[in-house]
Tab-separated table of C-alpha atoms in Angstrom:
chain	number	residue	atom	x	y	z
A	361	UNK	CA	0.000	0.000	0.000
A	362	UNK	CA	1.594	3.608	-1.244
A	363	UNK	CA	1.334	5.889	1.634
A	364	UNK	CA	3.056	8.777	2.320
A	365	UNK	CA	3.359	10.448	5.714
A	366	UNK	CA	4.047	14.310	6.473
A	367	UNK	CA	5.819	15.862	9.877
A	368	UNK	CA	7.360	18.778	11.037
A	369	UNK	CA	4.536	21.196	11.066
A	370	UNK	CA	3.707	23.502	14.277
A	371	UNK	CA	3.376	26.635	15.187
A	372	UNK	CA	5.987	29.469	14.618
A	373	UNK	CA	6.502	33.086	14.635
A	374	UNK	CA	6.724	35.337	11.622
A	375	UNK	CA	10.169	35.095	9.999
A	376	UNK	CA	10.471	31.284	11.779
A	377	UNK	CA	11.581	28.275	9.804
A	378	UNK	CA	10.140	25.268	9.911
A	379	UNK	CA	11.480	21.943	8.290
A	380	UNK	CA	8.783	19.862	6.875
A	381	UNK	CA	9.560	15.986	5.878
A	382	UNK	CA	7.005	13.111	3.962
A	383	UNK	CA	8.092	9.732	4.600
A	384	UNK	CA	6.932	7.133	1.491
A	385	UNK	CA	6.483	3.619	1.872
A	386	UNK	CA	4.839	0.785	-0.141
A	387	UNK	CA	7.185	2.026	-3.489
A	388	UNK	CA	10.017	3.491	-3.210
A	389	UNK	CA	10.889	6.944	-4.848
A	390	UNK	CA	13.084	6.239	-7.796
A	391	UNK	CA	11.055	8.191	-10.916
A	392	UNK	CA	8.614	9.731	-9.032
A	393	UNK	CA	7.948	12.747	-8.632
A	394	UNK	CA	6.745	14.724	-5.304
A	395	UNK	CA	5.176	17.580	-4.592
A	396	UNK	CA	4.133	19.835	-1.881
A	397	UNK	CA	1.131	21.431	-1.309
A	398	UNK	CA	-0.636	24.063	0.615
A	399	UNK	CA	-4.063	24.965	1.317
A	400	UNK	CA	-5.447	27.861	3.746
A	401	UNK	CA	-8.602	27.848	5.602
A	402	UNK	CA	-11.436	28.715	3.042
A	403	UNK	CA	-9.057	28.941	-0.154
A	404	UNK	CA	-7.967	26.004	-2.675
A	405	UNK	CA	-4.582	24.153	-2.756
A	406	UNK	CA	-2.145	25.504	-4.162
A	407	UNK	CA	1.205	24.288	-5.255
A	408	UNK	CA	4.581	25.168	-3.529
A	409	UNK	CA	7.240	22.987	-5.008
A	410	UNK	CA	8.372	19.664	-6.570
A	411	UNK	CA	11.077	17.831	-7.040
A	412	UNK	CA	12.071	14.660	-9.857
A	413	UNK	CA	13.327	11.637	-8.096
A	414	UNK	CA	15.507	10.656	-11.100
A	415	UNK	CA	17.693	13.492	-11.386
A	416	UNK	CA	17.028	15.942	-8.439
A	417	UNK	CA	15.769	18.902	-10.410
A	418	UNK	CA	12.989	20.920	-9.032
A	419	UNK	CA	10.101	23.533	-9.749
A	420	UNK	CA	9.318	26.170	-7.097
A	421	UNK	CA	5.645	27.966	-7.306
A	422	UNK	CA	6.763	32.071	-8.454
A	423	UNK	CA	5.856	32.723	-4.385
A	424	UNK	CA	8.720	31.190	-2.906
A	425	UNK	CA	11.034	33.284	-3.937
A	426	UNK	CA	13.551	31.166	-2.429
A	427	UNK	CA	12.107	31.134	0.880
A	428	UNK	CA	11.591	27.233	0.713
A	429	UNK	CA	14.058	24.380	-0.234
A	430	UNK	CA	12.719	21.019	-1.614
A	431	UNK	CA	15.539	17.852	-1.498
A	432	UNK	CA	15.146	14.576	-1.534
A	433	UNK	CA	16.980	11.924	0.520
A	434	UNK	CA	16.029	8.859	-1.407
A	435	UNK	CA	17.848	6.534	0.901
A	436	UNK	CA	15.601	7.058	3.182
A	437	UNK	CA	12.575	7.534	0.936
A	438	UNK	CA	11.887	10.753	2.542
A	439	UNK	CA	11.203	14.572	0.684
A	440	UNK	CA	12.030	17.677	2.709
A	441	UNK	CA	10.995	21.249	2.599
A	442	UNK	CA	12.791	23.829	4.438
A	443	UNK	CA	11.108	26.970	4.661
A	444	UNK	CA	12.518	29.873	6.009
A	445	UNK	CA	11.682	33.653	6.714
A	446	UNK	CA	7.509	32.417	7.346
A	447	UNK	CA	5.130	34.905	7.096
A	448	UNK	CA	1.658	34.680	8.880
A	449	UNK	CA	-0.003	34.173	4.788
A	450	UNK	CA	2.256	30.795	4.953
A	451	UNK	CA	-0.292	29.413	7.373
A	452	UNK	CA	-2.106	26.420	5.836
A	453	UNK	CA	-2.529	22.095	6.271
A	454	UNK	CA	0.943	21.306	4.116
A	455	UNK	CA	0.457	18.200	1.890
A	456	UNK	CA	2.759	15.953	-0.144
A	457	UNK	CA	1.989	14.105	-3.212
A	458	UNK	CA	3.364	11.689	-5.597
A	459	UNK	CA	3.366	10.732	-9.357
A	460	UNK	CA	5.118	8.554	-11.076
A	461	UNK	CA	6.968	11.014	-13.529
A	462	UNK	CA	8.427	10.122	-17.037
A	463	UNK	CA	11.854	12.774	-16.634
A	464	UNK	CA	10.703	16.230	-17.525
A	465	UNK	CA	10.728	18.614	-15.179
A	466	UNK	CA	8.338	18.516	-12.850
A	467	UNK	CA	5.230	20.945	-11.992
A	468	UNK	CA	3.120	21.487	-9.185
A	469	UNK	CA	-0.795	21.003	-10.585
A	470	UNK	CA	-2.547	19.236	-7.996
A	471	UNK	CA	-4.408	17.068	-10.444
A	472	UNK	CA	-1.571	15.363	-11.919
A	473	UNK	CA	-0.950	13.566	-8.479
A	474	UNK	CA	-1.834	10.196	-7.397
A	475	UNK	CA	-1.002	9.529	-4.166
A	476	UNK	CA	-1.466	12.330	-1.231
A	477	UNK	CA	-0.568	12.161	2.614
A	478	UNK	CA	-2.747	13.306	5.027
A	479	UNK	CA	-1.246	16.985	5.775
A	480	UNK	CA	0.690	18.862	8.363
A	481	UNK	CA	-0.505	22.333	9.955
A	482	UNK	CA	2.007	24.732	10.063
A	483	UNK	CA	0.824	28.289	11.893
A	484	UNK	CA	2.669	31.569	11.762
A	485	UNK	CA	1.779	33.729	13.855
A	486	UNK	CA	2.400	37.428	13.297
């Protein structure tokens, strides 16, 4: 059974970091790729970043601005994503997803992910 785990959220203040991580198990991560996902309280998800298994390379959302950091450390079939310098807007359930991913560069469109974790609240306070 695919399943994929997320941890790290909490609550911090504004200009915090936070250092998310989704554990995968059932598959493991080799040409996948995975995504993270936000959503606030009464607005849609929206995509943060992504990141292809197979060769590393990622895709960050325009709004991150390099604020957040997606890596992978497939020997431990785990994606992280640091995010730094939080802002109160930031607050949101965080989700990873997965998708098995044919090697171009991945984007972060909700709908073209199978497989989604259950979500992590980060809450930055202001």
């Amino acid at each position: 059974e695919v399943q994929l785990v997320e941890s790290g959220g909490g609550l911090v203040q504004a200009g915090g970091s936070l250092r998310l991580s989704c554990a995968a198990s059932g598959f493991t991560l080799d040409d996948y790729a995975i995504g993270w996902f936000r959503q606030a309280p009464g607005k849609g998800r929206e995509g943060i970043s992504c990141i292809t298994t197979s060769d590393g390379r990622t895709h960050d959302a325009d709004f991150v601005e390099g604020r957040f950091t997606i890596s992978s450390l497939n020997a431990k079939n785990s994606i992280t994503l640091q995010m730094n310098s939080l802002k109160p807007e930031d607050t949101g359930v965080y989700y990873c997803a997965a998708a098995k991913w044919p090697g171009f560069r991945c984007e972060v469109v909700a709908a073209l992910y199978d497989y989604w974790g259950q979500g992590t609240q980060v809450t930055v306070s202001s």
